[in-house]
Amino acid sequence: MTRPALPFPANAILALASRFVPRSRRAEWLREWRAELSWARRRTGRASTVGASLGSLPDAFWIRTHEWSPEMLLQDVRFALRTHRRRPGFLIAALATLALGIGATTALFSVVNGVLLAPLPYPEPDRLVRLYGFNEARGTSRINLNPMDLVDVRDAAESLVGLAWATSDSVTLTAGDEPLRLQTDFVAADYFGVLGVKPLLGRFFLEEENDSEAPRVVVLSEALWRDRLGADPAAVGRTIDLSGRPHVVIGVVPGDFAGPFFAQQTDLWMTWPFDAANPNRGGHFMRAIARLAPEVGIDAAQEEIDAIAARIGELYGKPGRGIEVVPLAEAVVGETRPVLLILLSAVAFVLAIVCANLAGLLLTRAAGRRREIAVRTALGASRARILRQLLVESLTLSAAGGALGLAAAALFTGWAQQWVAGAIATAPRVAPDWRVGAFALAVSLASGLLFGLAPAIQTLRGAAGSARSGGGASSREATPLRAALVVAQVALSLVLLIGAGLLLRSFVTLMAEETGYDPAGLLTLRLSATESDYAELAGMVDFYDRLEERILAQSGASAVGRVNRLPLGGSRSCDWFHMEGWEPVSPGEGECAEERVVSAGYFETMGIRLLAGRWFDERDTADGEQVVVVSETMAARYIGDRDPIGAGFKWGGHDDAPYRRVIGVVEDVKHASLDAPPLPEVYMPHPQYPFYRTMFVAVRVGGDAGAAIGDVRRALAEVGPGIPVFDVATMQERMGDSILGRRIAMVALGSFAMIAVLLAGIGLYGVLAYTVAQRSREIGIRMALGARAQEVTGLVLQRGLVLTVVGIAAGTGGWFFVAGLIRSLLYGVEPTDPATLGATAAVVAAVATAACWLPAVRATRVDPAVALRE
Amino acid sequence: MARITYATAVVLEAIADGRRYGFDIMEATGLPSGTIYPALRRLERDGRLESAWEDEAEATADQRPARRYYTLADAGHELLAEARARYHGLARSLPGEAADKP
């Protein structure tokens, strides 16, 4: 080929333009333009050739700015995959840590997405509110409400278009071969209407069905309708026996319905029967929701309800009582929110450590790639092109890690679902949706850029340096960045470890807390002796007495007792009472206490200590003197300095008996929860207060409490065949369940912290190993000059420990910024507890020392002869 | 439908008309090289055009360097159809003749 000469400005313009064309395309580009211009010259002459040559400039600019094309991206990706395949060790380590980091972050986000971001499963959920009671006089808040009060609020409030209530219990279904215990919600007739739920079949309740005199009707869950009634459409209208009374089935609730109050699955819904003739303003046990009227804000509703509550307080002598209006979404999520937010922050820390770790690894790799990059630059790759290539490498890594993480997150969500189902009434579905996918993608890309950018820039800079200096060692340049990354990892992992340590201390403190009873070796279960079993209350009490005797006689149990509500067994009742000698007050006025109905054996069985007076015993029959035992707090708060024994006590609303005599005082029991102060409690003997047909039976077994259930069932089969046992658990299991949320938070944060510390250790190891490799020549010279092994070891250890100490200082300092977040989860320990801070720093220091040790020892193995020859 | 500028449409029409290289297209369309080349690059990147180097022997016989020849790909024919739908009378708008035809 001849290369024709181009006329003057044309060749200069072409040369100039070619500078803008990426080198990889430049030769071909020039060839095309030269051919065109030489032909133009032959055809049209010099002037037009120069004119045509000007077009090379826009062409070159266009190529320069549009160099990035889909094909090239594909090419980059292919190249990146080849690069990764050549380093399987690095690939596996990077993918594993990324999968862990992105997986954990995504999994937690999917929980947050399901719980905090997803709307409640009802129409117009923003208009739904929860109503809570509070009592300013007693400093209590978020308590339940009185049903009669709620009727008054509903009838008076114009800011509400609906108000409904619910309370939960269980009933026995006696249809079929075997009696079945069913979870039942007793609700307002308008309950489903307020929530906006339509029946699957039949209808829901009518307003008149709120009345206790109305025929009893029941609504079934879809599951119950399918399992027990064979999904028979004719089931509506049928009569079923519940706890010995006929109920007409009027409708079926769709299977995906979940009420806003109770985490357990509901089988049946019935109306709460109001006895208008005998209004009781004393008991506060109803949970309530309401729907705001259109255009009414929550503040306006609160204002109106404040006024109504004040009127109720005046009318019925309940000073200080009020009603708080809370968005339902907030009420449902409750205490789960801070736990989730803390865990999400923690997992973000883990991801940051993963990124720092990978950035460190890539920096180490960058040193080895300097020659490759220099060659590519020499062959015409622009800096931008190489930067892009390096970023594509880290992004392909993070994308693959993200895909693996998404799979790991899917595994985790099954477990998370169980937790959420146990903790949140509406039990949102924790399933990956598009938001979770988008989150995982965003997190993957962000982490890919985060851990890829700095090493990529460093690589380029290093390559430029080595190109200038002819391949010399400019690796020291990257060292401050590498050190900073390690310090960050140590600091972040320490923050997580402090959090986990504080939760652990809280947990231990809580478990060691005086419960007021001895939970070890205690089997508990529930039974219900219904009206169909024992029509007379006396016969029902007798059944329980005989059952206790039989269990004692047949099993190895050392004591048996029963109670209407076990500790940790559910909500507070707070029933109004009156002490002898108090000013007579109008109905409903006065103080409230917890009602416990027990058998004589209950105190011994539970291991509740007697402080004064005596237990219940065989003297305390239905006909004997009416007696009560009170708790320590009850005696101190309401009887005061007087001798409590002999004081007169009676319930305010529903106790027709004369004053009952206090015959004993027992130690307080942590009833509501392990971390709440004890409540005033009043114990009554079951024979004298036989209104509870459903009782918890506690059996002190010693040894393996769970295994004793067979003995109990055998005893029951003899004494009361056909009565179902349910809710079987050891007392220790109940205690464990009551702190499940805490335990999950502790275990999750603990796991994250351990992963974090481990990763930080690996990061530290990587940096020191690299340092040793870089300085092997120097170390060799030192050893040749007579340095002892300890001195060499010390040299390496010193560097590692300086980084660790700086990291620990930064982490401890950083802790003070985030300490406030975790305060709500702590119990009995301050967020800045010096012991925990010290212990966790020691753990990090120990891991760091271990991480430093291997490179330090390896440094002593440097052969001076080899090192010097290199 | 992809955005088609008039210049792109005219370039497509010229190539469909048998004009195969830059200067030839320039003469056929009367557009400056600074407009034609970026259009060619874009069309080739998008898969509308295919390009190949002229046979060296042919070029030598003609006593000139080998040219880069452009032809319409299938996607280019589709785009041309769209361009014709948009700019009526496009086919008749080419002023010049093929430069290397005698």
Coordinates of C-alpha atoms in Angstrom, one line a residue, chain A residues 378-800:
Chain A
A378 CA 1.6 1.0 27.0
L379 CA -0.6 -0.8 24.4
G380 CA -2.9 2.1 24.3
A381 CA -5.5 1.6 27.0
S382 CA -6.6 4.9 28.5
R383 CA -6.6 5.4 32.3
A384 CA -10.4 5.7 32.2
R385 CA -10.6 2.5 30.3
I386 CA -8.5 0.6 32.9
L387 CA -10.3 2.2 35.8
R388 CA -13.5 1.0 34.2
Q389 CA -12.1 -2.4 33.7
L390 CA -11.1 -2.6 37.4
L391 CA -14.5 -1.4 38.6
V392 CA -16.2 -3.9 36.4
E393 CA -14.1 -6.6 38.1
S394 CA -15.2 -5.5 41.5
L395 CA -18.8 -5.0 40.4
T396 CA -18.9 -8.5 38.9
L397 CA -17.6 -9.8 42.2
S398 CA -20.2 -7.9 44.2
A399 CA -23.0 -8.8 41.8
A400 CA -22.2 -12.5 42.2
G401 CA -21.8 -12.1 45.9
G402 CA -25.2 -10.3 46.0
A403 CA -26.8 -13.1 44.1
L404 CA -25.5 -15.6 46.6
G405 CA -26.5 -13.3 49.4
L406 CA -30.0 -13.1 48.0
A407 CA -30.2 -16.9 48.1
A408 CA -28.8 -16.9 51.7
A409 CA -31.3 -14.2 52.6
A410 CA -34.2 -16.4 51.3
L411 CA -33.1 -19.2 53.7
F412 CA -32.9 -16.7 56.6
T413 CA -36.4 -15.3 56.0
G414 CA -38.1 -18.5 56.9
W415 CA -36.6 -18.2 60.4
A416 CA -37.4 -14.5 60.5
Q417 CA -41.0 -15.2 59.6
Q418 CA -41.4 -17.4 62.7
W419 CA -39.9 -14.7 64.9
V420 CA -42.2 -12.0 63.4
A421 CA -45.2 -14.3 63.6
G422 CA -44.5 -14.7 67.3
A423 CA -43.8 -11.0 68.0
I424 CA -46.3 -9.1 65.8
A425 CA -50.1 -9.6 65.8
T426 CA -50.7 -9.0 62.1
A427 CA -47.8 -11.3 61.3
P428 CA -46.7 -9.6 58.1
R429 CA -45.2 -11.8 55.5
V430 CA -41.4 -11.6 55.4
A431 CA -40.9 -12.6 51.8
P432 CA -38.5 -11.2 49.3
D433 CA -40.4 -8.8 47.0
W434 CA -39.3 -6.3 44.4
R435 CA -38.2 -3.9 47.1
V436 CA -35.9 -6.5 48.6
G437 CA -34.5 -7.3 45.2
A438 CA -33.9 -3.6 44.5
F439 CA -32.3 -3.2 47.9
A440 CA -30.0 -6.2 47.3
L441 CA -29.0 -4.8 43.9
A442 CA -28.4 -1.4 45.2
V443 CA -26.3 -2.8 48.1
S444 CA -24.3 -5.0 45.8
L445 CA -23.5 -2.1 43.4
A446 CA -22.7 0.2 46.3
S447 CA -20.4 -2.2 48.0
G448 CA -18.8 -3.1 44.7
L449 CA -18.0 0.6 44.1
L450 CA -17.0 1.0 47.8
F451 CA -14.5 -1.8 47.9
G452 CA -13.4 -1.4 44.3
L453 CA -12.8 2.3 43.7
A454 CA -10.0 3.0 46.1
P455 CA -7.9 0.0 45.1
A456 CA -8.6 0.7 41.4
I457 CA -7.3 4.2 41.7
Q458 CA -4.4 3.0 43.7
T459 CA -3.6 0.4 41.1
L460 CA -3.6 3.0 38.3
R461 CA -1.5 5.3 40.3
G462 CA 0.9 2.5 41.1
A463 CA 1.1 1.5 37.5
A464 CA 1.8 5.0 36.4
G465 CA 4.5 5.1 39.1
S466 CA 6.1 1.8 38.0
A467 CA 5.9 2.8 34.4
R468 CA 7.9 6.0 35.2
S469 CA 10.4 4.3 37.4
G470 CA 10.7 1.2 35.3
G471 CA 8.8 -1.2 37.6
G472 CA 10.3 -0.2 40.9
A473 CA 8.5 -0.9 44.2
S474 CA 6.1 1.9 44.8
S475 CA 4.0 -0.4 47.0
R476 CA 4.5 1.7 50.1
E477 CA 2.1 4.3 48.6
A478 CA -0.8 2.0 49.4
T479 CA 0.2 1.4 53.0
P480 CA -1.6 4.3 54.7
L481 CA -4.8 3.4 52.9
R482 CA -4.4 -0.2 53.9
A483 CA -3.7 0.7 57.5
A484 CA -6.8 3.0 57.5
L485 CA -8.9 0.1 56.3
V486 CA -7.7 -2.2 59.0
V487 CA -8.2 0.5 61.7
A488 CA -11.8 1.0 60.4
Q489 CA -12.5 -2.8 60.6
V490 CA -11.1 -3.1 64.1
A491 CA -13.2 0.0 65.2
L492 CA -16.4 -1.2 63.6
S493 CA -16.1 -4.7 64.9
L494 CA -15.4 -3.3 68.4
V495 CA -18.6 -1.2 68.2
L496 CA -20.6 -4.3 67.3
L497 CA -18.9 -6.4 70.0
I498 CA -19.7 -3.7 72.7
G499 CA -23.4 -3.8 71.6
A500 CA -23.5 -7.6 71.8
G501 CA -21.7 -7.6 75.1
L502 CA -24.1 -5.2 76.7
L503 CA -27.1 -7.2 75.4
L504 CA -25.5 -10.3 76.9
R505 CA -25.0 -8.6 80.2
S506 CA -28.6 -7.4 80.2
F507 CA -29.8 -10.9 79.4
V508 CA -27.7 -12.5 82.2
T509 CA -28.9 -9.8 84.6
L510 CA -32.5 -10.4 83.6
M511 CA -32.2 -14.2 83.9
A512 CA -30.7 -13.8 87.4
E513 CA -33.4 -11.4 88.4
E514 CA -35.5 -12.6 91.4
T515 CA -38.7 -13.9 89.8
G516 CA -40.4 -14.7 93.1
Y517 CA -40.7 -18.4 92.2
D518 CA -38.5 -21.3 91.3
P519 CA -38.9 -22.1 87.6
A520 CA -36.7 -25.2 87.5
G521 CA -38.4 -28.6 87.3
L522 CA -41.8 -27.1 86.9
L523 CA -44.3 -28.4 84.3
T524 CA -47.3 -26.3 83.5
L525 CA -50.4 -26.8 81.3
R526 CA -53.9 -25.6 81.0
L527 CA -57.3 -27.3 81.1
S528 CA -60.8 -26.2 81.0
A529 CA -63.7 -27.8 82.9
T530 CA -66.6 -26.6 80.9
E531 CA -70.3 -26.4 81.8
S532 CA -71.0 -29.5 79.9
D533 CA -68.5 -31.3 82.0
Y534 CA -69.5 -29.8 85.4
A535 CA -72.6 -27.8 85.4
E536 CA -72.1 -26.8 89.1
L537 CA -69.1 -24.7 90.1
A538 CA -68.6 -26.7 93.2
G539 CA -68.3 -29.9 91.1
M540 CA -65.8 -28.2 88.8
V541 CA -63.6 -27.1 91.8
D542 CA -63.9 -30.7 93.1
F543 CA -62.7 -32.0 89.8
Y544 CA -59.6 -29.9 90.0
D545 CA -58.9 -31.0 93.6
R546 CA -59.3 -34.6 92.7
L547 CA -57.0 -34.1 89.7
E548 CA -54.3 -32.6 91.8
E549 CA -54.5 -35.5 94.3
R550 CA -54.4 -38.1 91.5
I551 CA -51.3 -36.4 89.9
L552 CA -49.5 -36.4 93.3
A553 CA -50.4 -40.0 93.9
Q554 CA -49.5 -41.3 90.4
S555 CA -46.4 -39.4 89.4
G556 CA -43.1 -38.6 91.0
A557 CA -44.4 -35.0 91.5
S558 CA -43.5 -33.4 94.9
A559 CA -46.2 -30.8 94.6
V560 CA -49.2 -29.8 92.4
G561 CA -51.2 -26.6 92.3
R562 CA -53.3 -24.5 90.0
V563 CA -53.9 -20.8 89.2
N564 CA -56.0 -18.8 86.8
R565 CA -53.0 -17.0 85.4
L566 CA -49.4 -18.1 85.6
P567 CA -46.6 -15.6 85.8
L568 CA -45.7 -14.5 82.3
G569 CA -49.1 -16.0 81.3
G570 CA -50.5 -12.9 79.7
S571 CA -52.1 -9.5 80.2
R572 CA -52.8 -7.6 83.4
S573 CA -56.3 -7.6 84.7
C574 CA -56.0 -4.6 87.1
D575 CA -59.4 -5.1 88.9
W576 CA -60.7 -2.5 91.1
F577 CA -60.9 -3.3 94.9
H578 CA -61.7 -1.8 98.2
M579 CA -60.1 -2.2 101.6
E580 CA -62.0 -2.2 104.8
G581 CA -61.8 1.2 106.5
W582 CA -61.4 3.1 103.3
E583 CA -63.8 5.9 102.6
P584 CA -66.8 4.5 100.8
V585 CA -66.6 5.5 97.1
S586 CA -68.9 5.5 94.2
P587 CA -68.9 2.4 92.0
G588 CA -65.8 2.1 89.9
E589 CA -63.6 4.4 92.0
G590 CA -60.6 3.1 93.7
E591 CA -57.4 1.2 93.2
C592 CA -56.8 -1.9 91.2
A593 CA -54.9 -5.1 91.8
E594 CA -54.3 -8.4 90.0
E595 CA -56.7 -11.2 90.7
R596 CA -55.1 -14.7 91.2
V597 CA -57.3 -17.7 92.0
V598 CA -55.3 -20.6 93.3
S599 CA -55.4 -24.0 95.0
A600 CA -53.8 -24.6 98.4
G601 CA -50.9 -26.4 96.7
Y602 CA -50.0 -23.5 94.4
F603 CA -47.5 -21.6 96.6
E604 CA -45.5 -24.7 97.5
T605 CA -45.5 -25.9 93.9
M606 CA -44.2 -22.6 92.5
G607 CA -41.8 -22.1 95.4
I608 CA -43.3 -18.7 96.3
R609 CA -42.1 -17.7 99.8
L610 CA -44.4 -16.8 102.6
L611 CA -43.5 -13.6 104.4
A612 CA -46.2 -13.5 107.1
G613 CA -49.3 -15.3 108.2
R614 CA -50.2 -18.7 106.6
W615 CA -50.9 -20.4 103.2
F616 CA -54.3 -21.5 102.2
D617 CA -55.1 -25.0 103.4
E618 CA -57.9 -27.4 103.8
R619 CA -59.7 -25.0 106.2
D620 CA -60.3 -22.6 103.3
T621 CA -63.4 -24.3 101.9
A622 CA -66.3 -22.7 100.1
D623 CA -68.1 -22.5 103.4
G624 CA -65.2 -21.4 105.6
E625 CA -64.2 -17.9 106.4
Q626 CA -63.5 -15.9 103.2
V627 CA -59.8 -15.3 103.0
V628 CA -57.1 -13.8 100.7
V629 CA -53.3 -13.8 100.6
V630 CA -51.7 -10.6 99.3
S631 CA -48.4 -9.9 97.7
E632 CA -45.6 -7.9 99.3
T633 CA -46.2 -4.9 97.0
M634 CA -50.0 -5.1 97.7
A635 CA -49.4 -5.1 101.4
A636 CA -46.8 -2.3 101.4
R637 CA -48.8 -0.1 99.0
Y638 CA -52.3 -0.4 100.3
I639 CA -52.1 -1.7 103.9
G640 CA -49.1 0.3 104.9
D641 CA -47.7 0.1 108.4
R642 CA -50.5 -1.8 109.9
D643 CA -50.3 -5.5 110.4
P644 CA -51.7 -6.8 107.1
I645 CA -53.0 -10.0 108.7
G646 CA -56.7 -9.6 109.4
A647 CA -57.2 -6.6 107.1
G648 CA -60.5 -6.6 105.2
F649 CA -60.5 -6.8 101.4
K650 CA -63.1 -7.0 98.7
W651 CA -63.3 -6.6 95.0
G652 CA -65.1 -3.5 93.9
G653 CA -67.3 -4.4 91.0
H654 CA -68.2 -8.0 91.0
D655 CA -67.6 -9.2 94.6
D656 CA -70.9 -9.6 96.5
A657 CA -69.3 -11.2 99.5
P658 CA -68.5 -9.3 102.6
Y659 CA -64.9 -8.3 103.3
R660 CA -62.4 -11.2 102.9
R661 CA -59.7 -11.5 105.6
V662 CA -56.0 -11.2 104.7
I663 CA -54.4 -14.3 106.2
G664 CA -50.9 -14.2 104.6
V665 CA -48.4 -12.1 102.7
V666 CA -46.2 -13.7 100.0
E667 CA -43.2 -12.5 98.1
D668 CA -43.7 -10.6 94.9
V669 CA -43.8 -12.5 91.7
K670 CA -42.7 -11.0 88.4
H671 CA -45.9 -11.6 86.6
A672 CA -46.1 -9.2 83.6
S673 CA -42.6 -9.7 82.4
L674 CA -39.1 -10.2 83.8
D675 CA -38.1 -6.6 83.3
A676 CA -41.3 -5.0 84.7
P677 CA -41.8 -4.1 88.3
P678 CA -44.0 -6.5 90.3
L679 CA -47.8 -5.6 90.5
P680 CA -50.0 -5.7 93.6
E681 CA -51.5 -9.1 93.6
V682 CA -54.4 -10.7 95.6
Y683 CA -54.6 -14.5 95.8
M684 CA -57.9 -16.2 96.6
P685 CA -58.6 -19.9 97.1
H686 CA -60.4 -21.5 94.1
P687 CA -63.1 -23.1 96.3
Q688 CA -64.1 -19.7 97.6
Y689 CA -63.9 -17.9 94.3
P690 CA -64.9 -20.7 91.8
F691 CA -65.6 -18.5 88.7
Y692 CA -62.6 -19.7 86.7
R693 CA -63.2 -22.9 84.8
T694 CA -59.9 -22.6 82.8
M695 CA -56.9 -23.0 85.0
F696 CA -53.2 -23.5 84.7
V697 CA -52.0 -26.6 86.5
A698 CA -48.4 -26.5 87.8
V699 CA -46.6 -29.7 88.7
R700 CA -43.2 -29.7 90.5
V701 CA -41.4 -32.6 89.1
G702 CA -37.7 -32.1 89.6
G703 CA -35.5 -33.3 86.9
D704 CA -36.9 -33.4 83.4
A705 CA -40.2 -31.4 83.8
G706 CA -41.3 -32.0 80.2
A707 CA -41.3 -35.8 80.5
A708 CA -43.9 -35.7 83.3
I709 CA -46.7 -34.8 80.9
G710 CA -47.6 -38.5 80.3
D711 CA -48.3 -38.9 84.1
V712 CA -50.5 -35.9 84.0
R713 CA -52.5 -37.1 81.0
R714 CA -53.0 -40.5 82.7
A715 CA -54.3 -38.9 85.8
L716 CA -56.6 -36.7 83.8
A717 CA -57.9 -39.7 81.9
E718 CA -59.1 -41.2 85.2
V719 CA -60.4 -38.2 86.9
G720 CA -62.0 -36.3 84.0
P721 CA -61.9 -38.2 80.7
G722 CA -62.6 -36.0 77.6
I723 CA -61.2 -32.8 79.0
P724 CA -58.4 -31.6 76.7
V725 CA -55.0 -30.5 77.9
F726 CA -53.4 -27.6 76.1
D727 CA -50.7 -25.0 76.3
V728 CA -48.2 -27.5 77.8
A729 CA -44.7 -26.0 78.6
T730 CA -42.2 -26.1 81.3
M731 CA -41.9 -22.9 83.3
Q732 CA -38.4 -22.4 82.0
E733 CA -39.7 -22.5 78.4
R734 CA -42.3 -19.9 79.3
M735 CA -39.6 -17.7 80.7
G736 CA -37.5 -18.2 77.6
D737 CA -40.5 -17.3 75.4
S738 CA -41.1 -14.1 77.4
I739 CA -37.6 -12.9 76.5
L740 CA -37.5 -14.3 73.0
G741 CA -37.2 -10.9 71.4
R742 CA -34.3 -10.0 73.6
R743 CA -32.7 -13.4 73.0
I744 CA -33.0 -13.0 69.2
A745 CA -31.5 -9.5 69.3
M746 CA -28.7 -10.8 71.5
V747 CA -27.9 -13.8 69.3
A748 CA -28.2 -11.9 66.1
L749 CA -26.0 -9.0 67.3
G750 CA -23.6 -11.5 68.9
S751 CA -23.3 -13.4 65.6
F752 CA -22.7 -10.2 63.7
A753 CA -20.1 -9.1 66.2
M754 CA -18.3 -12.4 65.9
I755 CA -18.2 -12.3 62.2
A756 CA -17.0 -8.8 62.3
V757 CA -14.2 -9.5 64.7
L758 CA -13.2 -12.5 62.6
L759 CA -13.1 -10.4 59.4
A760 CA -11.2 -7.7 61.1
G761 CA -8.7 -10.3 62.3
I762 CA -8.4 -11.6 58.7
G763 CA -7.9 -8.0 57.4
L764 CA -5.2 -7.4 60.0
Y765 CA -3.5 -10.6 59.1
G766 CA -3.6 -9.7 55.4
V767 CA -1.9 -6.4 55.9
L768 CA 0.8 -7.8 58.1
A769 CA 1.5 -10.8 55.8
Y770 CA 1.8 -8.3 53.0
T771 CA 4.1 -6.1 55.0
V772 CA 6.3 -9.0 55.9
A773 CA 6.5 -10.0 52.2
Q774 CA 7.4 -6.5 51.2
R775 CA 10.0 -6.1 53.9
S776 CA 11.5 -9.5 53.6
R777 CA 14.7 -8.0 52.2
E778 CA 14.9 -5.5 55.0
I779 CA 14.2 -8.3 57.6
G780 CA 16.8 -10.5 55.9
I781 CA 19.4 -7.7 56.2
R782 CA 18.5 -7.2 59.9
M783 CA 18.9 -10.9 60.6
A784 CA 22.1 -11.0 58.7
L785 CA 23.4 -8.2 60.8
G786 CA 22.5 -10.2 63.9
A787 CA 18.9 -9.3 64.8
R788 CA 17.4 -11.9 67.0
A789 CA 14.1 -13.7 66.2
Q790 CA 12.3 -11.9 69.1
E791 CA 13.3 -8.5 67.7
V792 CA 12.0 -9.4 64.2
T793 CA 8.8 -10.8 65.7
G794 CA 8.5 -7.6 67.8
L795 CA 8.9 -5.5 64.7
V796 CA 5.9 -7.1 63.0
L797 CA 3.8 -7.4 66.1
Q798 CA 4.4 -3.8 66.9
R799 CA 3.0 -2.6 63.6
G800 CA -0.1 -4.8 64.0

